[in-house]
mmCIF file of C-alpha atoms in Angstrom:
data_model
loop_
_atom_site.group_PDB
_atom_site.id
_atom_site.type_symbol
_atom_site.label_atom_id
_atom_site.label_comp_id
_atom_site.label_asym_id
_atom_site.label_seq_id
_atom_site.Cartn_x
_atom_site.Cartn_y
_atom_site.Cartn_z
ATOM 1 C CA MET M 1 15.979 -10.497 -8.157
ATOM 2 C CA ASP M 2 16.980 -13.594 -6.230
ATOM 3 C CA TYR M 3 14.847 -16.732 -6.281
ATOM 4 C CA GLU M 4 14.315 -19.673 -3.946
ATOM 5 C CA GLN M 5 12.440 -22.952 -4.196
ATOM 6 C CA LEU M 6 9.042 -22.792 -2.510
ATOM 7 C CA GLY M 7 9.618 -25.261 0.285
ATOM 8 C CA ARG M 8 10.245 -28.745 -1.061
ATOM 9 C CA THR M 9 8.490 -28.011 -4.370
ATOM 10 C CA GLY M 10 10.014 -27.548 -7.788
ATOM 11 C CA THR M 11 8.598 -24.017 -8.104
ATOM 12 C CA SER M 12 10.934 -21.021 -7.899
ATOM 13 C CA VAL M 13 9.661 -17.855 -6.226
ATOM 14 C CA SER M 14 11.143 -14.403 -5.723
ATOM 15 C CA ARG M 15 12.745 -13.755 -2.337
ATOM 16 C CA ILE M 16 10.604 -10.649 -1.984
ATOM 17 C CA VAL M 17 6.901 -11.515 -1.875
ATOM 18 C CA LEU M 18 4.367 -8.891 -2.910
ATOM 19 C CA GLY M 19 1.671 -8.679 -0.255
ATOM 20 C CA THR M 20 -1.559 -7.061 -1.415
ATOM 21 C CA MET M 21 -3.548 -6.473 1.772
ATOM 22 C CA ASN M 22 -3.561 -2.699 1.199
ATOM 23 C CA PHE M 23 -5.108 -2.975 -2.276
ATOM 24 C CA GLY M 24 -8.616 -1.571 -2.242
ATOM 25 C CA ASP M 25 -8.199 -0.252 1.265
ATOM 26 C CA ARG M 26 -5.227 2.092 1.691
ATOM 27 C CA THR M 27 -4.061 1.728 -1.913
ATOM 28 C CA SER M 28 -6.247 2.726 -4.856
ATOM 29 C CA GLU M 29 -6.764 0.394 -7.793
ATOM 30 C CA GLU M 30 -4.686 2.655 -10.018
ATOM 31 C CA ASP M 31 -1.784 2.613 -7.575
ATOM 32 C CA ALA M 32 -2.183 -1.144 -7.067
ATOM 33 C CA PHE M 33 -1.854 -1.669 -10.825
ATOM 34 C CA ALA M 34 1.318 0.452 -10.834
ATOM 35 C CA ILE M 35 2.778 -1.545 -7.940
ATOM 36 C CA MET M 36 2.080 -4.886 -9.614
ATOM 37 C CA ASP M 37 3.517 -3.640 -12.920
ATOM 38 C CA ARG M 38 6.682 -2.506 -11.165
ATOM 39 C CA ALA M 39 6.898 -5.760 -9.227
ATOM 40 C CA LEU M 40 7.015 -7.691 -12.482
ATOM 41 C CA GLU M 41 9.692 -5.343 -13.843
ATOM 42 C CA LEU M 42 11.755 -5.974 -10.698
ATOM 43 C CA GLY M 43 11.452 -9.739 -11.122
ATOM 44 C CA ILE M 44 8.955 -10.353 -8.319
ATOM 45 C CA ASN M 45 6.896 -13.357 -9.370
ATOM 46 C CA PHE M 46 5.241 -14.249 -6.042
ATOM 47 C CA PHE M 47 2.012 -12.385 -5.198
ATOM 48 C CA ASP M 48 0.131 -13.074 -1.971
ATOM 49 C CA THR M 49 -3.457 -12.183 -1.140
ATOM 50 C CA ALA M 50 -6.474 -13.553 0.772
ATOM 51 C CA ASN M 51 -10.168 -13.957 0.096
ATOM 52 C CA ALA M 52 -11.099 -11.548 2.910
ATOM 53 C CA TYR M 53 -8.735 -8.702 1.959
ATOM 54 C CA GLY M 54 -10.308 -5.449 0.814
ATOM 55 C CA GLY M 55 -10.766 -3.315 3.896
ATOM 56 C CA ALA M 56 -12.893 -0.272 3.187
ATOM 57 C CA SER M 57 -13.795 -1.632 -0.263
ATOM 58 C CA GLY M 58 -15.245 -4.823 1.194
ATOM 59 C CA ARG M 59 -14.095 -8.397 1.570
ATOM 60 C CA GLY M 60 -12.968 -9.859 -1.732
ATOM 61 C CA ALA M 61 -12.094 -6.482 -3.250
ATOM 62 C CA THR M 62 -8.344 -7.151 -3.268
ATOM 63 C CA GLU M 63 -8.730 -10.361 -5.258
ATOM 64 C CA GLU M 64 -11.002 -8.505 -7.679
ATOM 65 C CA ILE M 65 -8.363 -5.817 -8.245
ATOM 66 C CA ILE M 66 -5.752 -8.478 -8.973
ATOM 67 C CA GLY M 67 -8.189 -10.201 -11.314
ATOM 68 C CA ARG M 68 -8.804 -7.040 -13.310
ATOM 69 C CA TRP M 69 -5.047 -6.413 -13.499
ATOM 70 C CA LEU M 70 -4.450 -9.947 -14.794
ATOM 71 C CA THR M 71 -7.215 -9.610 -17.393
ATOM 72 C CA ALA M 72 -5.729 -6.348 -18.655
ATOM 73 C CA ARG M 73 -2.333 -8.027 -19.143
ATOM 74 C CA PRO M 74 -2.759 -11.150 -21.273
ATOM 75 C CA GLY M 75 0.097 -13.600 -20.949
ATOM 76 C CA VAL M 76 1.244 -12.411 -17.530
ATOM 77 C CA ARG M 77 -0.533 -15.066 -15.466
ATOM 78 C CA ASP M 78 1.905 -17.889 -16.198
ATOM 79 C CA ASP M 79 4.795 -15.696 -15.037
ATOM 80 C CA LEU M 80 3.311 -15.531 -11.543
ATOM 81 C CA VAL M 81 2.981 -17.738 -8.500
ATOM 82 C CA LEU M 82 -0.349 -16.545 -7.128
ATOM 83 C CA ALA M 83 -1.243 -17.294 -3.513
ATOM 84 C CA THR M 84 -4.475 -16.700 -1.652
ATOM 85 C CA LYS M 85 -6.042 -17.866 1.613
ATOM 86 C CA VAL M 86 -9.230 -19.255 3.110
ATOM 87 C CA HIS M 87 -10.644 -19.135 6.637
ATOM 88 C CA SER M 88 -12.221 -15.768 7.415
ATOM 89 C CA PRO M 89 -15.994 -15.208 7.078
ATOM 90 C CA MET M 90 -16.919 -13.490 3.838
ATOM 91 C CA ARG M 91 -20.189 -12.037 5.044
ATOM 92 C CA ASP M 92 -21.546 -10.568 8.260
ATOM 93 C CA ARG M 93 -24.280 -11.903 10.445
ATOM 94 C CA ASP M 94 -27.653 -10.358 9.690
ATOM 95 C CA GLY M 95 -31.023 -10.452 11.357
ATOM 96 C CA GLY M 96 -32.034 -13.799 9.928
ATOM 97 C CA GLY M 97 -28.748 -15.356 8.874
ATOM 98 C CA SER M 98 -25.680 -16.932 10.300
ATOM 99 C CA VAL M 99 -21.998 -17.266 9.380
ATOM 100 C CA VAL M 100 -21.553 -20.482 11.363
ATOM 101 C CA ASN M 101 -20.785 -22.497 8.243
ATOM 102 C CA ALA M 102 -19.381 -19.622 6.164
ATOM 103 C CA ARG M 103 -15.955 -19.556 7.734
ATOM 104 C CA GLY M 104 -13.141 -21.925 8.644
ATOM 105 C CA ALA M 105 -11.975 -24.937 6.660
ATOM 106 C CA SER M 106 -14.921 -27.302 6.349
ATOM 107 C CA ALA M 107 -15.189 -29.244 3.096
ATOM 108 C CA TRP M 108 -18.069 -27.019 1.981
ATOM 109 C CA GLN M 109 -16.318 -23.768 2.903
ATOM 110 C CA VAL M 110 -12.980 -24.639 1.293
ATOM 111 C CA ARG M 111 -14.604 -25.685 -1.974
ATOM 112 C CA ARG M 112 -17.006 -22.726 -1.985
ATOM 113 C CA GLU M 113 -14.318 -20.162 -1.296
ATOM 114 C CA ALA M 114 -11.849 -21.645 -3.769
ATOM 115 C CA ILE M 115 -14.432 -21.242 -6.535
ATOM 116 C CA ALA M 116 -15.194 -17.690 -5.369
ATOM 117 C CA SER M 117 -11.498 -16.749 -5.280
ATOM 118 C CA LEU M 118 -10.943 -18.142 -8.764
ATOM 119 C CA ARG M 119 -13.847 -16.056 -10.022
ATOM 120 C CA ARG M 120 -12.601 -12.857 -8.375
ATOM 121 C CA LEU M 121 -9.007 -13.446 -9.492
ATOM 122 C CA GLN M 122 -10.212 -14.302 -13.026
ATOM 123 C CA THR M 123 -7.793 -17.197 -13.239
ATOM 124 C CA ASP M 124 -7.985 -20.950 -13.735
ATOM 125 C CA ARG M 125 -5.852 -21.917 -10.729
ATOM 126 C CA ILE M 126 -4.549 -20.909 -7.335
ATOM 127 C CA ASP M 127 -0.850 -21.757 -7.192
ATOM 128 C CA LEU M 128 -0.693 -21.723 -3.392
ATOM 129 C CA TYR M 129 -3.934 -22.115 -1.426
ATOM 130 C CA GLN M 130 -3.306 -21.365 2.234
ATOM 131 C CA PHE M 131 -5.265 -21.988 5.419
ATOM 132 C CA HIS M 132 -5.284 -18.497 6.935
ATOM 133 C CA HIS M 133 -5.536 -19.910 10.456
ATOM 134 C CA ILE M 134 -5.827 -23.276 12.147
ATOM 135 C CA ASP M 135 -9.406 -24.574 12.298
ATOM 136 C CA ARG M 136 -9.575 -26.740 15.419
ATOM 137 C CA HIS M 137 -13.095 -27.951 14.607
ATOM 138 C CA ILE M 138 -12.166 -29.744 11.380
ATOM 139 C CA SER M 139 -10.395 -33.082 11.079
ATOM 140 C CA TRP M 140 -7.362 -33.197 8.849
ATOM 141 C CA HIS M 141 -8.932 -36.051 6.890
ATOM 142 C CA GLU M 142 -11.862 -33.813 5.933
ATOM 143 C CA LEU M 143 -9.586 -30.923 5.122
ATOM 144 C CA TRP M 144 -7.170 -32.954 3.007
ATOM 145 C CA GLN M 145 -10.038 -34.591 1.145
ATOM 146 C CA SER M 146 -11.213 -31.105 0.136
ATOM 147 C CA MET M 147 -7.756 -30.148 -1.059
ATOM 148 C CA GLU M 148 -7.248 -33.422 -2.900
ATOM 149 C CA VAL M 149 -10.381 -32.710 -4.927
ATOM 150 C CA LEU M 150 -9.176 -29.185 -5.756
ATOM 151 C CA VAL M 151 -5.696 -30.376 -6.715
ATOM 152 C CA ALA M 152 -7.080 -33.232 -8.816
ATOM 153 C CA GLY M 153 -9.347 -30.780 -10.623
ATOM 154 C CA GLY M 154 -6.491 -28.380 -11.341
ATOM 155 C CA GLU M 155 -7.959 -25.489 -9.339
ATOM 156 C CA VAL M 156 -5.125 -25.643 -6.768
ATOM 157 C CA VAL M 157 -1.462 -26.534 -7.248
ATOM 158 C CA TYR M 158 0.030 -26.405 -3.710
ATOM 159 C CA THR M 159 -1.306 -25.970 -0.190
ATOM 160 C CA GLY M 160 0.163 -23.885 2.605
ATOM 161 C CA SER M 161 -0.619 -22.685 6.113
ATOM 162 C CA SER M 162 -0.583 -19.422 8.005
ATOM 163 C CA ASN M 163 -0.382 -18.857 11.758
ATOM 164 C CA PHE M 164 0.091 -22.561 12.509
ATOM 165 C CA ALA M 165 1.866 -23.928 15.554
ATOM 166 C CA ALA M 166 4.665 -26.417 15.007
ATOM 167 C CA TRP M 167 2.516 -29.345 16.123
ATOM 168 C CA ASN M 168 -0.191 -28.267 13.634
ATOM 169 C CA ILE M 169 2.391 -28.495 10.855
ATOM 170 C CA ALA M 170 3.546 -31.923 12.026
ATOM 171 C CA GLN M 171 0.012 -33.270 12.384
ATOM 172 C CA ALA M 172 -1.083 -31.893 9.009
ATOM 173 C CA ASN M 173 1.808 -33.335 7.073
ATOM 174 C CA GLU M 174 1.819 -36.700 8.827
ATOM 175 C CA ILE M 175 -1.837 -37.211 7.924
ATOM 176 C CA ALA M 176 -1.224 -35.922 4.389
ATOM 177 C CA ALA M 177 1.519 -38.537 4.024
ATOM 178 C CA GLN M 178 -0.907 -41.259 5.155
ATOM 179 C CA ARG M 179 -3.205 -40.158 2.325
ATOM 180 C CA HIS M 180 -0.317 -40.050 -0.186
ATOM 181 C CA PHE M 181 -0.838 -36.298 -0.552
ATOM 182 C CA LEU M 182 1.909 -33.677 -0.708
ATOM 183 C CA GLY M 183 0.564 -31.656 2.233
ATOM 184 C CA LEU M 184 1.730 -28.230 3.347
ATOM 185 C CA VAL M 185 4.653 -26.673 1.477
ATOM 186 C CA SER M 186 4.779 -23.256 3.195
ATOM 187 C CA GLU M 187 3.934 -21.477 6.430
ATOM 188 C CA GLN M 188 3.171 -17.779 6.822
ATOM 189 C CA SER M 189 4.101 -16.612 10.302
ATOM 190 C CA LEU M 190 4.517 -13.385 12.190
ATOM 191 C CA TYR M 191 8.296 -12.951 12.178
ATOM 192 C CA ASN M 192 10.541 -9.928 12.513
ATOM 193 C CA LEU M 193 13.326 -8.631 14.739
ATOM 194 C CA THR M 194 10.834 -7.705 17.466
ATOM 195 C CA GLN M 195 8.869 -10.978 17.313
ATOM 196 C CA ARG M 196 11.044 -14.082 17.081
ATOM 197 C CA SER M 197 9.043 -16.727 18.930
ATOM 198 C CA ILE M 198 8.713 -18.953 15.842
ATOM 199 C CA GLU M 199 12.426 -19.727 16.193
ATOM 200 C CA LEU M 200 11.519 -21.998 19.106
ATOM 201 C CA GLU M 201 9.505 -24.622 17.228
ATOM 202 C CA VAL M 202 7.787 -23.408 14.038
ATOM 203 C CA ILE M 203 10.950 -22.860 12.011
ATOM 204 C CA PRO M 204 12.516 -26.211 13.027
ATOM 205 C CA ALA M 205 9.264 -28.005 12.185
ATOM 206 C CA ALA M 206 8.976 -26.204 8.851
ATOM 207 C CA GLN M 207 12.542 -27.101 7.946
ATOM 208 C CA SER M 208 12.015 -30.733 8.932
ATOM 209 C CA TYR M 209 8.867 -31.067 6.816
ATOM 210 C CA GLY M 210 10.159 -29.021 3.885
ATOM 211 C CA LEU M 211 8.001 -25.907 4.294
ATOM 212 C CA GLY M 212 9.210 -22.501 3.213
ATOM 213 C CA ILE M 213 8.725 -19.749 5.821
ATOM 214 C CA LEU M 214 6.964 -16.608 4.545
ATOM 215 C CA PRO M 215 7.199 -13.926 7.262
ATOM 216 C CA TRP M 216 4.301 -11.490 7.499
ATOM 217 C CA SER M 217 4.619 -8.083 9.186
ATOM 218 C CA PRO M 218 8.375 -8.206 8.508
ATOM 219 C CA LEU M 219 8.781 -4.603 9.701
ATOM 220 C CA ALA M 220 6.584 -4.987 12.787
ATOM 221 C CA GLY M 221 3.819 -2.748 11.496
ATOM 222 C CA GLY M 222 6.214 0.146 10.891
ATOM 223 C CA LEU M 223 8.351 -0.109 14.026
ATOM 224 C CA LEU M 224 11.377 -1.122 11.954
ATOM 225 C CA SER M 225 10.747 1.353 9.133
ATOM 226 C CA GLY M 226 12.644 4.245 10.690
ATOM 227 C CA GLY M 227 11.405 7.683 11.632
ATOM 228 C CA SER M 228 9.814 8.656 8.328
ATOM 229 C CA LYS M 229 6.442 10.374 8.294
ATOM 230 C CA ASP M 230 4.952 7.356 6.578
ATOM 231 C CA ALA M 231 6.272 5.010 9.248
ATOM 232 C CA GLU M 232 4.911 7.258 11.980
ATOM 233 C CA ALA M 233 1.528 7.412 10.273
ATOM 234 C CA ARG M 234 1.414 3.632 9.982
ATOM 235 C CA SER M 235 2.368 3.219 13.599
ATOM 236 C CA ALA M 236 -0.378 5.581 14.719
ATOM 237 C CA ALA M 237 -2.940 3.959 12.445
ATOM 238 C CA GLU M 238 -2.108 0.450 13.589
ATOM 239 C CA GLY M 239 -2.173 1.249 17.291
ATOM 240 C CA ILE M 240 1.502 0.587 17.986
ATOM 241 C CA ARG M 241 2.560 4.058 19.011
ATOM 242 C CA SER M 242 2.937 2.787 22.582
ATOM 243 C CA GLN M 243 5.394 0.135 21.388
ATOM 244 C CA ARG M 244 7.439 2.786 19.638
ATOM 245 C CA GLU M 245 7.582 4.759 22.868
ATOM 246 C CA GLU M 246 8.465 1.696 24.944
ATOM 247 C CA ARG M 247 11.202 0.625 22.530
ATOM 248 C CA GLY M 248 12.544 4.138 21.958
ATOM 249 C CA ALA M 249 16.181 3.490 22.923
ATOM 250 C CA GLN M 250 16.222 0.119 21.156
ATOM 251 C CA LEU M 251 14.831 1.570 17.933
ATOM 252 C CA ASP M 252 17.208 4.544 18.064
ATOM 253 C CA ALA M 253 20.152 2.147 18.300
ATOM 254 C CA TYR M 254 18.767 0.070 15.437
ATOM 255 C CA GLU M 255 18.222 3.054 13.162
ATOM 256 C CA SER M 256 21.699 4.389 13.907
ATOM 257 C CA PHE M 257 23.169 0.955 13.151
ATOM 258 C CA ALA M 258 21.441 0.952 9.753
ATOM 259 C CA ARG M 259 22.326 4.487 8.756
ATOM 260 C CA GLU M 260 25.972 4.157 9.799
ATOM 261 C CA ARG M 261 26.223 1.439 7.150
ATOM 262 C CA GLY M 262 24.311 3.336 4.500
ATOM 263 C CA TRP M 263 21.142 1.249 4.749
ATOM 264 C CA THR M 264 17.567 2.267 5.462
ATOM 265 C CA PRO M 265 16.078 0.722 8.601
ATOM 266 C CA SER M 266 13.321 -0.946 6.583
ATOM 267 C CA ALA M 267 15.779 -2.552 4.152
ATOM 268 C CA LEU M 268 17.861 -3.793 7.080
ATOM 269 C CA GLY M 269 14.812 -5.392 8.720
ATOM 270 C CA LEU M 270 14.016 -7.289 5.531
ATOM 271 C CA ALA M 271 17.662 -8.223 4.960
ATOM 272 C CA TRP M 272 17.857 -9.715 8.447
ATOM 273 C CA LEU M 273 14.932 -12.009 7.602
ATOM 274 C CA LEU M 274 16.560 -13.010 4.326
ATOM 275 C CA HIS M 275 19.560 -14.189 6.343
ATOM 276 C CA GLN M 276 17.490 -16.405 8.675
ATOM 277 C CA PRO M 277 17.385 -20.200 8.213
ATOM 278 C CA GLY M 278 14.287 -21.521 6.517
ATOM 279 C CA VAL M 279 12.999 -18.172 5.267
ATOM 280 C CA THR M 280 11.901 -18.205 1.625
ATOM 281 C CA GLY M 281 11.032 -14.510 1.508
ATOM 282 C CA PRO M 282 9.297 -11.828 3.566
ATOM 283 C CA ILE M 283 5.885 -10.582 2.486
ATOM 284 C CA VAL M 284 6.000 -6.828 1.950
ATOM 285 C CA GLY M 285 2.855 -4.726 1.678
ATOM 286 C CA PRO M 286 3.828 -1.537 -0.162
ATOM 287 C CA ARG M 287 1.348 1.288 -0.574
ATOM 288 C CA THR M 288 3.489 2.968 -3.228
ATOM 289 C CA VAL M 289 5.933 1.979 -5.945
ATOM 290 C CA GLN M 290 8.685 3.726 -3.986
ATOM 291 C CA GLN M 291 8.067 1.525 -0.959
ATOM 292 C CA LEU M 292 8.272 -1.550 -3.169
ATOM 293 C CA GLU M 293 11.581 -0.435 -4.657
ATOM 294 C CA SER M 294 12.927 0.252 -1.173
ATOM 295 C CA ALA M 295 11.982 -3.274 -0.113
ATOM 296 C CA VAL M 296 13.825 -4.831 -3.051
ATOM 297 C CA SER M 297 17.001 -2.985 -2.023
ATOM 298 C CA ALA M 298 17.215 -5.403 0.920
ATOM 299 C CA LEU M 299 18.550 -8.008 -1.499
ATOM 300 C CA ASP M 300 21.724 -5.929 -1.889
ATOM 301 C CA ILE M 301 22.521 -6.054 1.837
ATOM 302 C CA SER M 302 24.959 -8.724 2.967
ATOM 303 C CA LEU M 303 25.107 -9.047 6.739
ATOM 304 C CA SER M 304 28.317 -10.276 8.311
ATOM 305 C CA ALA M 305 28.451 -12.544 11.351
ATOM 306 C CA ASP M 306 29.294 -9.457 13.415
ATOM 307 C CA ASP M 307 26.283 -7.595 12.001
ATOM 308 C CA LEU M 308 23.974 -10.483 12.859
ATOM 309 C CA ALA M 309 25.439 -10.754 16.350
ATOM 310 C CA ALA M 310 24.911 -7.027 16.912
ATOM 311 C CA LEU M 311 21.284 -7.283 15.809
ATOM 312 C CA ASP M 312 20.780 -10.290 18.097
ATOM 313 C CA GLU M 313 22.087 -8.207 20.967
ATOM 314 C CA MET M 314 19.710 -5.360 20.111
ATOM 315 C CA PHE M 315 16.723 -7.654 19.568
ATOM 316 C CA PRO M 316 17.314 -10.853 21.544
ATOM 317 C CA GLY M 317 15.508 -13.912 20.284
ATOM 318 C CA PRO M 318 14.150 -16.735 22.434
ATOM 319 C CA GLY M 319 17.574 -18.309 22.704
ATOM 320 C CA GLY M 320 17.381 -20.687 19.783
ATOM 321 C CA GLN M 321 15.386 -23.845 19.272
ATOM 322 C CA ALA M 322 13.290 -25.553 21.945
ATOM 323 C CA PRO M 323 14.073 -27.122 24.357
ATOM 324 C CA GLU M 324 17.648 -25.846 24.480
ATOM 325 C CA ALA M 325 16.356 -22.260 24.477
ATOM 326 C CA TYR M 326 14.955 -22.705 27.974
ATOM 327 C CA ALA M 327 16.311 -26.052 29.233
ATOM 328 C CA TRP M 328 19.484 -27.893 28.315
#
């Protein structure tokens, strides 16, 4: 396994990040335990989840599965960098209730959900507590005050963001600096060969402020996984069959490119991300141990300048960084 510093921090994390969104939904608890066990064996020390994950098992179920796994394996916790998120509502509206103040990043919500996540995860700390989305109704002074309390109390070590625009990152970290607080150290963004818009501003901002980029949906929901039955099932389930049809010739060329070099399409998609500036590691969401092992094989792929140029031609990006990408 290869490791990278998490942004500008002193913490080393694996370059493959174990995403757990399927746990409790499309992956049983037994299979989730097997995946996490194998991840440790492979040297993966960075696990990512969210308070709302759980799917069919209900919000919070994924954190609970991880918590039971940690409890069953004494001594493992300190080997991990455990990340979770806050923003989504954790309960539905009912006839007499409201979720107005049970979502987002208000001081009350952040503190409440941090305590709830710690309880479900059965741990004493969250190593990376991430804002799952920008909350435009909350001032950064309120938000940072909440995080300062959590960090001072030892419940949180670092803070990160997800789905932030570049100016959100700049604003957040400038205000954090005014408060003598570390601020954001990572950003989770949608990033893959088919979706490269963060190259315009988010990646340059992240690099400038010392944030590690953690790409989610690195294989575009299955588009870049090749023609396997599993990939086709995922594509159908996630409503992207039309994209597969629209990109048919492009995907055929991509899959041929991979197989001519002895690589699987999915490993190539992850390897491409590992070669991009600012990327700490893609978040993979395996449903089986075999899928996890396939993801780790991306670390063995070294892409030449010609390979990268060919992939750029197949999947053109926005043209580089703004404003040069569209101006001069």
